[in-house]
PDB file of C-alpha atoms in Angstrom:
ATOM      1  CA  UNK P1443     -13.830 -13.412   5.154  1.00 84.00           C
ATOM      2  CA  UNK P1444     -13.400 -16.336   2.926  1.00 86.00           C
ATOM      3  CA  UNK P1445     -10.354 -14.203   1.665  1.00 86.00           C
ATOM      4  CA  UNK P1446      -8.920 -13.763   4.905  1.00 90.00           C
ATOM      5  CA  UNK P1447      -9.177 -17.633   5.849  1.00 92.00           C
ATOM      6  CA  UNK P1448      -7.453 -18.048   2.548  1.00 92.00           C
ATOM      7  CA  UNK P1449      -4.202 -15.993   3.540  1.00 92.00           C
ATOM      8  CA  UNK P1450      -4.233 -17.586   7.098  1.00 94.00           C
ATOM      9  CA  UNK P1451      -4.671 -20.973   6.173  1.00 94.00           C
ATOM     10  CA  UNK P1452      -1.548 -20.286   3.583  1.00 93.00           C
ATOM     11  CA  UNK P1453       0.404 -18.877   6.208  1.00 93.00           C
ATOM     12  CA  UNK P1454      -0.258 -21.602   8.885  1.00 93.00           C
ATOM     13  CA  UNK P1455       0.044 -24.514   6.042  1.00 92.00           C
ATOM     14  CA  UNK P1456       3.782 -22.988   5.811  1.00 92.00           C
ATOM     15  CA  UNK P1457       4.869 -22.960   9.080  1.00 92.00           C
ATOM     16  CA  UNK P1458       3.550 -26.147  10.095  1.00 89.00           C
ATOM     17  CA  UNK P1459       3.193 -26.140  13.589  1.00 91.00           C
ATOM     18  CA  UNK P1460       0.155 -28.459  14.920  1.00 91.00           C
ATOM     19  CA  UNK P1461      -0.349 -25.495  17.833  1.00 92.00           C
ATOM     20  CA  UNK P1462      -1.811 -23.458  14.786  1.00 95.00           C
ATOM     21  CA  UNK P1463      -5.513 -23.467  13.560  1.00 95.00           C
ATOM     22  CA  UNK P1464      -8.035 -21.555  11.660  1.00 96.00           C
ATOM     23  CA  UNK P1465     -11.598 -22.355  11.315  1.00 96.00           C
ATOM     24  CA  UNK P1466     -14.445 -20.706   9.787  1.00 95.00           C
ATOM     25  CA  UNK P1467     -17.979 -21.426  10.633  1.00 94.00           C
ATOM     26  CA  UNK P1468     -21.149 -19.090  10.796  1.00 91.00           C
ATOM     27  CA  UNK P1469     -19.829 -16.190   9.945  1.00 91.00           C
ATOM     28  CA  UNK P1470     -16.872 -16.503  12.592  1.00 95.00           C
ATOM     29  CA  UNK P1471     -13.398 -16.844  11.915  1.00 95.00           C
ATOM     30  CA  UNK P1472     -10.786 -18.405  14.903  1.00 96.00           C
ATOM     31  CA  UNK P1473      -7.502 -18.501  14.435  1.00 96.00           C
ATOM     32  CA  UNK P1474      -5.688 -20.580  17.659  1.00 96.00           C
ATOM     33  CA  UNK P1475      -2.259 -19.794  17.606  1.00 95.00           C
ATOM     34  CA  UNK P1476      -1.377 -21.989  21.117  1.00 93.00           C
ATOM     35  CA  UNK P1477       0.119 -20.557  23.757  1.00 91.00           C
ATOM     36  CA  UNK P1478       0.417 -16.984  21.934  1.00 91.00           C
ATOM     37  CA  UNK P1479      -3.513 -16.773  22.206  1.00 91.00           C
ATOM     38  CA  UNK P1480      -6.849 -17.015  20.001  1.00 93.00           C
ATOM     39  CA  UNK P1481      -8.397 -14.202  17.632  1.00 94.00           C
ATOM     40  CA  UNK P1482     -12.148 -14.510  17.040  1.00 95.00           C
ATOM     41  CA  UNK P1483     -13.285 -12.421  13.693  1.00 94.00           C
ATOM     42  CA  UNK P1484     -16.404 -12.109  13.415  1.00 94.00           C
ATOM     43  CA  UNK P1485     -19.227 -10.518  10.712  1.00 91.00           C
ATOM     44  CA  UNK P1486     -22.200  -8.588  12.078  1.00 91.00           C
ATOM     45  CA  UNK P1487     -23.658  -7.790   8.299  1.00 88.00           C
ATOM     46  CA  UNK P1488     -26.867  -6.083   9.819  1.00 87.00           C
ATOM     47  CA  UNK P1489     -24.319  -3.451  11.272  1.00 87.00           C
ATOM     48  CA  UNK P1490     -21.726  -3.705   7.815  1.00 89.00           C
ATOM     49  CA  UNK P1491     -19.326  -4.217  10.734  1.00 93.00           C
ATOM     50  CA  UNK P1492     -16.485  -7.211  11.386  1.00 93.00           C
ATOM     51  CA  UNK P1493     -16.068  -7.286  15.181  1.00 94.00           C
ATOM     52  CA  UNK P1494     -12.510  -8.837  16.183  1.00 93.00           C
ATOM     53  CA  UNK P1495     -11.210 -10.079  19.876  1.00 91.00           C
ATOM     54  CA  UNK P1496      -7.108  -9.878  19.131  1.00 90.00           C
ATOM     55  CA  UNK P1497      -5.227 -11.411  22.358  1.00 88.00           C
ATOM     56  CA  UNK P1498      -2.525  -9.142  22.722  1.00 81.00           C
ATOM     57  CA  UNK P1499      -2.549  -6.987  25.267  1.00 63.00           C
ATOM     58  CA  UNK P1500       0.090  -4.972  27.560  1.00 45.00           C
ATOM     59  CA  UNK P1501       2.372  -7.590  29.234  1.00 46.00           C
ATOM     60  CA  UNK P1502       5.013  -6.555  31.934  1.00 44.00           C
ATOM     61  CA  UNK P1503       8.192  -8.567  33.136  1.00 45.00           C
ATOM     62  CA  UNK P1504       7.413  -8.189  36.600  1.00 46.00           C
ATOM     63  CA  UNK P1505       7.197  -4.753  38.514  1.00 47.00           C
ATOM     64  CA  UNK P1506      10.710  -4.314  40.132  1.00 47.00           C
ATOM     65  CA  UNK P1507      11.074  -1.982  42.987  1.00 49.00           C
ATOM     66  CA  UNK P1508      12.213   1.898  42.823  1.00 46.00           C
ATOM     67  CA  UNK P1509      14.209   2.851  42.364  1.00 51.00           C
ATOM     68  CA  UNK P1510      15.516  -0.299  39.836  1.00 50.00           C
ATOM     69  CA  UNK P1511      14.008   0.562  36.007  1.00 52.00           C
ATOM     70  CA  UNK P1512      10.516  -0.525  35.080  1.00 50.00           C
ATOM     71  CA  UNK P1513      10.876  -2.748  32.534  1.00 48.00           C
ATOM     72  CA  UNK P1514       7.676  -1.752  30.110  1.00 46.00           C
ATOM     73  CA  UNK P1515       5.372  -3.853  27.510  1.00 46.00           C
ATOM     74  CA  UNK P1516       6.541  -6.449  24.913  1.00 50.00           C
ATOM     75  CA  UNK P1517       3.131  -6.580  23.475  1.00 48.00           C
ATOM     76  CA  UNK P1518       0.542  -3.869  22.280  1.00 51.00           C
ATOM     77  CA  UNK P1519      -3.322  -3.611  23.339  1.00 54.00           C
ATOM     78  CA  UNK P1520      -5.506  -4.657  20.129  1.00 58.00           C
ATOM     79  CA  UNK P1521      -9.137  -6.582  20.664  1.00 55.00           C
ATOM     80  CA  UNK P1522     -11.501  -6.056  20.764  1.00 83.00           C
ATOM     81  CA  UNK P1523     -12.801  -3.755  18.318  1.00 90.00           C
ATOM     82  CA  UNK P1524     -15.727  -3.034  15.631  1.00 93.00           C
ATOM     83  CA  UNK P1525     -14.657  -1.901  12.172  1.00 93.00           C
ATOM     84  CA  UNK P1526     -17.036  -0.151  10.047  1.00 94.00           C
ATOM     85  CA  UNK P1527     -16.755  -0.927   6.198  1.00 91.00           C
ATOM     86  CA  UNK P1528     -15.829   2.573   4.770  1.00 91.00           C
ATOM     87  CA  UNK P1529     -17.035   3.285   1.141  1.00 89.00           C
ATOM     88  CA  UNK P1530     -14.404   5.743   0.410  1.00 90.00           C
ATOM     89  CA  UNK P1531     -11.503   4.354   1.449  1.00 89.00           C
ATOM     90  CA  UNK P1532     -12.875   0.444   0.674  1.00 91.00           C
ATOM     91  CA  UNK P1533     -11.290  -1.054   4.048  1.00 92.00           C
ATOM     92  CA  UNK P1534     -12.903  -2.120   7.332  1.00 93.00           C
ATOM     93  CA  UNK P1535     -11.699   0.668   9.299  1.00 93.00           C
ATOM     94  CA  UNK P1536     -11.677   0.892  13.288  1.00 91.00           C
ATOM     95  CA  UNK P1537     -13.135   5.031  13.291  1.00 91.00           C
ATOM     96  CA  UNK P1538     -11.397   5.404  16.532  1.00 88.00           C
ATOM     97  CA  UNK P1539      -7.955   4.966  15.272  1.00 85.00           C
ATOM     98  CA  UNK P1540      -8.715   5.549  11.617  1.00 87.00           C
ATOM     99  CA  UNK P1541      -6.578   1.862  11.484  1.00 88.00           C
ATOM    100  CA  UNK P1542      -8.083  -0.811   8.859  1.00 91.00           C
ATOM    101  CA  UNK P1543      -8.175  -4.563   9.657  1.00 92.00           C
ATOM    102  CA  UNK P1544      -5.337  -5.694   7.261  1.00 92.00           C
ATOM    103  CA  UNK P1545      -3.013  -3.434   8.526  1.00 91.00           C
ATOM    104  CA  UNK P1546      -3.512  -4.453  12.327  1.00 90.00           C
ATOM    105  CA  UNK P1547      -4.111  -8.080  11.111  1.00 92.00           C
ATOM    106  CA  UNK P1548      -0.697  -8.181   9.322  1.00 92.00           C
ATOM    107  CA  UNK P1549       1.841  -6.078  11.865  1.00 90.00           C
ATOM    108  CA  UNK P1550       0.195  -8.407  15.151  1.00 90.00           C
ATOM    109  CA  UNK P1551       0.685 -11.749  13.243  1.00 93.00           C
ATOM    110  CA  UNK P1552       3.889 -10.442  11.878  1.00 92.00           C
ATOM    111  CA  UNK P1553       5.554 -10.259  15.380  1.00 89.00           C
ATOM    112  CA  UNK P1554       3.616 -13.218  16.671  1.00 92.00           C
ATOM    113  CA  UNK P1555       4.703 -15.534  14.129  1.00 92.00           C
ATOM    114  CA  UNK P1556       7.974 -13.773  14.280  1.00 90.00           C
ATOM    115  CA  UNK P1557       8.152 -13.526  10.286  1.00 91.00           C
ATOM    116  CA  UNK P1558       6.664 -10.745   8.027  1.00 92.00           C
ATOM    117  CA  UNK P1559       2.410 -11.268   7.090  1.00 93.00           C
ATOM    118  CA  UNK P1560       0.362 -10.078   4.150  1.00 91.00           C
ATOM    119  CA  UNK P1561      -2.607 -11.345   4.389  1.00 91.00           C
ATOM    120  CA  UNK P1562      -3.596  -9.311   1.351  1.00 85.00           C
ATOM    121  CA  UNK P1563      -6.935  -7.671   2.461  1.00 82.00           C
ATOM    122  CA  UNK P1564      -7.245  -4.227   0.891  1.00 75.00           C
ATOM    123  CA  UNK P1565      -9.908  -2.862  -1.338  1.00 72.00           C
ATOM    124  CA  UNK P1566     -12.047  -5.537  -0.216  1.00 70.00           C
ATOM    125  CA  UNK P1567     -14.628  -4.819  -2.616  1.00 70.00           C
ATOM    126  CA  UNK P1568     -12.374  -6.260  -5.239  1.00 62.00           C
ATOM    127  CA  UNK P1569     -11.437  -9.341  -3.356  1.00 51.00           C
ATOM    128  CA  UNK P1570     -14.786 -10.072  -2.801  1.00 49.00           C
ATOM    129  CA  UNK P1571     -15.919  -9.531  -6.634  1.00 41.00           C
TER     130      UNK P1571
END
């Protein structure tokens, strides 16, 4: 986690927008990102889980009537999930989607922050070592 708040607070220190904040505390990570919504990341280490509330979710442009074109989602659904910490592969993987943290981490704040993300959080047993 402390890795993670690393990388964000990098990110956010470069775009330097006051609507932006992370904070870590107990075992919880926020990230506020104004009007564009709030992720809460969170460690359950009895359960070797990280539990994360994303706020994307499907957003439509208004329902027009048929027969005129429904215009469909700008945004994907996300949060929230559990991912499991899987030995083998060394990522916090969501076993529904086989889909690790990182990898949903950096393609939502990608198009968010409307710029490309690495927050750099592979083999986590080496970043944490």
């Amino acid at each position: 986690m402390e890795r993670l708040l690393d990388s964000i607070e990098t990110i956010l220190d470069d775009l330097s927008s006051s609507d932006y904040e992370v904070e870590y505390s107990s075992g919880v990570l926020t990230l506020k990102l104004g009007d564009k919504g709030t992720y809460v990341i969170n460690k359950q280490p009895p359960n070797k889980q990280i539990w994360l509330s994303s706020p994307l979710r499907f957003v439509y442009y208004g329902l027009p009537s048929f027969p005129a074109p429904l215009t469909v989602c700008c945004y994907f659904i996300s949060g929230p999930k559990r991912y499991d910490y899987i030995q083998d592969s060394d990522d916090w993987i969501y076993v529904r989607e086989s889909s690790s943290l990182g990898e949903l981490l950096n393609a939502e704040l990608s198009q968010l922050l409307e710029q490309d993300v690495d927050l750099r959080i592979r083999k986590v047993s080496k970043v944490a070592s």
